[in-house]
Amino acid sequence: MSKETGGLAFPASRNVCSNDPGMTLRDYFAAKAMQALVTRASGEDEKWCFNQAASFAYQLADAMLAERAK
């Protein structure tokens, strides 16, 4: 079962010749969450490894998509 992605965050126009559909809304939400996590982290206060931070960012993105679907 695949994750709900919310569709494309920045859909390409029909005139663009590309096989890459672009960033999903889930990716966009996760990137924004990651930005906030990195900004908040301050030296010794946050000792997350990158994998944990990325996982948490996608958990936040999934929660945002679920709330958006209500």
Steps between C-alpha positions, in 0.01 A plus 500: 500500500647833398492815710257779423711770336243776458584526132758732350610807694604691189341338196690559179321667213397279212762663278792372708671198346605300803440154642552636853160594643658713774471518876194358673309697758618245758863573407433874521341471845788279619756750369328783689487286816869413461584868459324575828673211676844611382430863590383397847797274566766676702814307575464279804123548531421273207697180446307348214667308229405598146290187446291571810442862398401399146263233631338748737466758221307247289284405799410868532432517126269197523314664789460820298362306203257313726380825656468658155278210384243559777 
